[in-house]
Amino acid sequence: MDRVDELARAFERFPGIGPRQAKRFVYHLLASNSGDRTRLADLISSIGASVKQCAECRRFWSGTNDLCNYCSDTGRSDAQLMLVERDQDLLAMERTGSYRGRYFVLGGVLTLSGKGAIRERELVERVERRSNTGLEEIILALSATSEGEHTSEHIRSLLQPLRGHMRLFELGRGLATGSELEYADKETLSAAFTNRKET
Amino acid sequence: MDRVDELARAFERFPGIGPRQAKRFVYHLLASNSGDRTRLADLISSIGASVKQCAECRRFWSGTNDLCNYCSDTGRSDAQLMLVERDQDLLAMERTGSYRGRYFVLGGVLTLSGKGAIRERELVERVERRSNTGLEEIILALSATSEGEHTSEHIRSLLQPLRGHMRLFELGRGLATGSELEYADKETLSAAFTNRKET
Amino acid sequence: MDRVDELARAFERFPGIGPRQAKRFVYHLLASNSGDRTRLADLISSIGASVKQCAECRRFWSGTNDLCNYCSDTGRSDAQLMLVERDQDLLAMERTGSYRGRYFVLGGVLTLSGKGAIRERELVERVERRSNTGLEEIILALSATSEGEHTSEHIRSLLQPLRGHMRLFELGRGLATGSELEYADKETLSAAFTNRKET
Amino acid sequence: MDRVDELARAFERFPGIGPRQAKRFVYHLLASNSGDRTRLADLISSIGASVKQCAECRRFWSGTNDLCNYCSDTGRSDAQLMLVERDQDLLAMERTGSYRGRYFVLGGVLTLSGKGAIRERELVERVERRSNTGLEEIILALSATSEGEHTSEHIRSLLQPLRGHMRLFELGRGLATGSELEYADKETLSAAFTNRKET
């Protein structure tokens, strides 16, 4: 196999990238100057060493401590633990400024066909360890998709024996910004009514 | 102006129909048999007579009474009044099976540029009349769009003097079915957290 | 069935209209004033009488003569006859200003599953009648879709016995305005090369 | 700036990649094993050395000779030279199997706002060198977009002094596969008629 194809094949494994765009990436790199290519290669090969995984929430971050800034922030509450699928979801939630508890990054979802994997062992270990030190509420902040629901279901069974007095929550359903009633599905509309808010 | 253009112009006033599709409608009718055209014309000219507007909720329906089936249903609660933009929104909410109160159809929204109209007078009259007979909760079930919010705002000021002990609600925001955290906007995500639900 | 549903059902037969939009049309009409509804009904019921089908090209038009303006225009050539699927296609070709021959409107396409109908008898009659009076070139101006090609194929067999010295043409394939080479399919790109034009 | 952001920034320069997807690429790499990352980095840093640019057509390819397989193929004609924007366009044209001449890859387009660059010097040099050895026809195979047309225009002036007996061509316009007459723009439809093909 030729080098162009080999590199294109590697880019095809990137999320959301098909064969055509993968090829376009290769030609983009070929047309770049060799300094830019070397720099990109260096960043890629060193990213593993320069970015650590936080020992508590398992997210990737660039600090030098064992715990990331959110996990070591004493201003945040240990009473709440939010489980998210991916690092990006954690960052999206942080951007809202509404949540001041702790996080755990699952690292993916479980598909209905039995594929996918999440950090089960680390999750259980984290919850066990924290259950005696103030953890009151676990928020399953997964996507409102069938895979997200399937994964939530699995996590609920997993945590059942550890629950004790902890409460489990899911994110609220309702109208997303920009949506019109007429096009909303039953479940969303029903939740929007149930979650109605005094004004 | 020729008859084809005149009819096309009339179809252009239909919601969501541009000049090209309007013309296609005309040619569709020309290619139909004359019996079908006559029947359609009859339905259109008689729809006003055969469909009445409910005296309470202002929705269009085909019954013979002054009040529609929802307004005359004694099994529904008079304590809740849901305000919706259009007839279709009322039907969408009914399909969820979650709401058992009364309705009022506003007949549209107010645009930010000051266009659009809603049934203000009838709304005020309805709320005044009902405020002494058990109405406790008004739900502003408008779209989660800037126009919907603008209209809600207007209605809140309108109803302010009549509020008394009545409570005003808006539909809950949150994740709509199928949405992923990473793509949710701040407001939606923040509401999804606030409206989290024990499981 | 109630009148709203009956009218919605009629609108669902309009090209490109689904159940939801059909219902929206009905509510649009209910919210219109009764004068507008009456006027629309009149236009629909009278369109058949006020619009004739041209005796030559079979297109619908609003004149009082047997022949439409294009068929009676002595400035246009009788040597060329363009076959189009629908009235709108004829108008689209006229907008280009490039064609000065005659037309025949087929009235549809034949689908691959054997559905659909075209004005076969009238087409054969037209071509037979014209073959002795200067018709030299027939242009099959059908869509570049599988249905369009299937219909062209059928018309070619139909006209085979009548061809004599007449030449049959199809519209040229090539790059459409706005298209990029990389995304063009093989057939389009190949035709674009074959149809290259000196500049 | 942190390493995650730095790498994300580098991916943002990839064609068609925005900040969000760039970040997703970084997390994808962080979640990959370190062997895969090393391998990708190696491919990227060595692609410049393992892929050469053909001395004639300027395309990137993986061979060891100065000339690529198309430029050294004695079965192809020297009489035709096709100018394309990018390597991918050349490959798309090859897939059609219709063209058996030579190529030149311009390396981009000129935008209307004066941005972009093409290999002008190399093009002129190539055409000058070839004008005495059988080059008869230059095909400007650029996109049917305003940028493609603007670039073609520029190349025509550039080559004007060198033309001699050479003929310049552009790709033919017409209906692309799948398109319907009614939706075709004027220029496309007009070209489709002009390029009509006997059948």
PDB file of C-alpha atoms in Angstrom, chain C residues 16-102:
ATOM      1  CA  GLY C  16     -44.751  17.423  -2.092  1.00  0.00           C
ATOM      2  CA  ILE C  17     -47.297  17.901   0.721  1.00  0.00           C
ATOM      3  CA  GLY C  18     -47.360  15.598   3.735  1.00  0.00           C
ATOM      4  CA  PRO C  19     -50.039  15.201   6.413  1.00  0.00           C
ATOM      5  CA  ARG C  20     -48.608  17.837   8.700  1.00  0.00           C
ATOM      6  CA  GLN C  21     -48.358  20.587   6.128  1.00  0.00           C
ATOM      7  CA  ALA C  22     -51.782  19.637   4.736  1.00  0.00           C
ATOM      8  CA  LYS C  23     -53.245  20.258   8.191  1.00  0.00           C
ATOM      9  CA  ARG C  24     -51.403  23.543   8.419  1.00  0.00           C
ATOM     10  CA  PHE C  25     -53.063  24.587   5.129  1.00  0.00           C
ATOM     11  CA  VAL C  26     -56.483  23.861   6.604  1.00  0.00           C
ATOM     12  CA  TYR C  27     -55.835  25.956   9.713  1.00  0.00           C
ATOM     13  CA  HIS C  28     -54.436  28.706   7.502  1.00  0.00           C
ATOM     14  CA  LEU C  29     -57.718  28.727   5.572  1.00  0.00           C
ATOM     15  CA  LEU C  30     -59.823  28.621   8.740  1.00  0.00           C
ATOM     16  CA  ALA C  31     -57.947  31.656  10.022  1.00  0.00           C
ATOM     17  CA  SER C  32     -58.395  33.514   6.705  1.00  0.00           C
ATOM     18  CA  ASN C  33     -61.488  35.600   6.154  1.00  0.00           C
ATOM     19  CA  SER C  34     -64.363  33.978   4.381  1.00  0.00           C
ATOM     20  CA  GLY C  35     -64.000  36.247   1.337  1.00  0.00           C
ATOM     21  CA  ASP C  36     -60.505  34.904   0.669  1.00  0.00           C
ATOM     22  CA  ARG C  37     -61.733  31.334   0.973  1.00  0.00           C
ATOM     23  CA  THR C  38     -64.598  31.957  -1.432  1.00  0.00           C
ATOM     24  CA  ARG C  39     -62.251  33.553  -3.923  1.00  0.00           C
ATOM     25  CA  LEU C  40     -59.799  30.630  -3.750  1.00  0.00           C
ATOM     26  CA  ALA C  41     -62.659  28.151  -4.186  1.00  0.00           C
ATOM     27  CA  ASP C  42     -63.891  30.099  -7.232  1.00  0.00           C
ATOM     28  CA  LEU C  43     -60.436  30.153  -8.796  1.00  0.00           C
ATOM     29  CA  ILE C  44     -60.063  26.399  -8.281  1.00  0.00           C
ATOM     30  CA  SER C  45     -63.470  25.469  -9.635  1.00  0.00           C
ATOM     31  CA  SER C  46     -63.140  27.749 -12.657  1.00  0.00           C
ATOM     32  CA  ILE C  47     -59.499  27.045 -13.525  1.00  0.00           C
ATOM     33  CA  GLY C  48     -60.517  24.126 -15.727  1.00  0.00           C
ATOM     34  CA  ALA C  49     -62.814  26.320 -17.778  1.00  0.00           C
ATOM     35  CA  SER C  50     -60.574  29.364 -17.970  1.00  0.00           C
ATOM     36  CA  VAL C  51     -57.417  27.494 -18.848  1.00  0.00           C
ATOM     37  CA  LYS C  52     -57.262  25.460 -22.040  1.00  0.00           C
ATOM     38  CA  GLN C  53     -54.872  22.809 -23.176  1.00  0.00           C
ATOM     39  CA  CYS C  54     -53.052  23.792 -26.358  1.00  0.00           C
ATOM     40  CA  ALA C  55     -54.091  21.479 -29.217  1.00  0.00           C
ATOM     41  CA  GLU C  56     -50.486  21.116 -30.379  1.00  0.00           C
ATOM     42  CA  CYS C  57     -48.127  21.071 -27.386  1.00  0.00           C
ATOM     43  CA  ARG C  58     -50.745  20.039 -24.760  1.00  0.00           C
ATOM     44  CA  ARG C  59     -49.609  22.657 -22.302  1.00  0.00           C
ATOM     45  CA  PHE C  60     -52.121  24.527 -20.170  1.00  0.00           C
ATOM     46  CA  TRP C  61     -52.492  28.200 -20.938  1.00  0.00           C
ATOM     47  CA  SER C  62     -55.016  30.985 -20.522  1.00  0.00           C
ATOM     48  CA  GLY C  63     -55.617  32.130 -24.109  1.00  0.00           C
ATOM     49  CA  THR C  64     -58.743  31.812 -26.199  1.00  0.00           C
ATOM     50  CA  ASN C  65     -57.209  30.207 -29.304  1.00  0.00           C
ATOM     51  CA  ASP C  66     -56.717  26.529 -29.984  1.00  0.00           C
ATOM     52  CA  LEU C  67     -52.968  27.024 -30.141  1.00  0.00           C
ATOM     53  CA  CYS C  68     -50.833  28.560 -27.400  1.00  0.00           C
ATOM     54  CA  ASN C  69     -48.533  31.506 -28.016  1.00  0.00           C
ATOM     55  CA  TYR C  70     -45.493  29.289 -28.646  1.00  0.00           C
ATOM     56  CA  CYS C  71     -47.301  26.987 -31.080  1.00  0.00           C
ATOM     57  CA  SER C  72     -48.829  29.868 -33.035  1.00  0.00           C
ATOM     58  CA  ASP C  73     -45.662  31.987 -33.106  1.00  0.00           C
ATOM     59  CA  THR C  74     -44.592  32.053 -36.765  1.00  0.00           C
ATOM     60  CA  GLY C  75     -41.167  33.297 -35.708  1.00  0.00           C
ATOM     61  CA  ARG C  76     -40.348  29.905 -34.176  1.00  0.00           C
ATOM     62  CA  SER C  77     -38.977  27.023 -36.191  1.00  0.00           C
ATOM     63  CA  ASP C  78     -41.063  23.944 -37.105  1.00  0.00           C
ATOM     64  CA  ALA C  79     -37.856  22.007 -37.666  1.00  0.00           C
ATOM     65  CA  GLN C  80     -37.273  21.349 -33.954  1.00  0.00           C
ATOM     66  CA  LEU C  81     -39.623  19.674 -31.472  1.00  0.00           C
ATOM     67  CA  MET C  82     -38.650  19.492 -27.821  1.00  0.00           C
ATOM     68  CA  LEU C  83     -40.344  16.907 -25.582  1.00  0.00           C
ATOM     69  CA  VAL C  84     -40.587  17.906 -21.921  1.00  0.00           C
ATOM     70  CA  GLU C  85     -42.097  16.153 -18.922  1.00  0.00           C
ATOM     71  CA  ARG C  86     -44.189  18.961 -17.491  1.00  0.00           C
ATOM     72  CA  ASP C  87     -45.453  22.472 -18.172  1.00  0.00           C
ATOM     73  CA  GLN C  88     -42.925  23.883 -15.714  1.00  0.00           C
ATOM     74  CA  ASP C  89     -40.031  22.361 -17.696  1.00  0.00           C
ATOM     75  CA  LEU C  90     -41.242  24.143 -20.827  1.00  0.00           C
ATOM     76  CA  LEU C  91     -41.311  27.437 -18.930  1.00  0.00           C
ATOM     77  CA  ALA C  92     -37.828  26.790 -17.536  1.00  0.00           C
ATOM     78  CA  MET C  93     -36.472  26.199 -21.033  1.00  0.00           C
ATOM     79  CA  GLU C  94     -38.202  29.359 -22.296  1.00  0.00           C
ATOM     80  CA  ARG C  95     -36.512  31.378 -19.548  1.00  0.00           C
ATOM     81  CA  THR C  96     -33.105  30.451 -21.006  1.00  0.00           C
ATOM     82  CA  GLY C  97     -33.993  32.170 -24.294  1.00  0.00           C
ATOM     83  CA  SER C  98     -31.853  29.616 -26.166  1.00  0.00           C
ATOM     84  CA  TYR C  99     -34.546  27.542 -27.830  1.00  0.00           C
ATOM     85  CA  ARG C 100     -36.742  28.804 -30.678  1.00  0.00           C
ATOM     86  CA  GLY C 101     -38.442  25.603 -31.845  1.00  0.00           C
ATOM     87  CA  ARG C 102     -41.715  23.882 -30.866  1.00  0.00           C
TER      88      ARG C 102
END
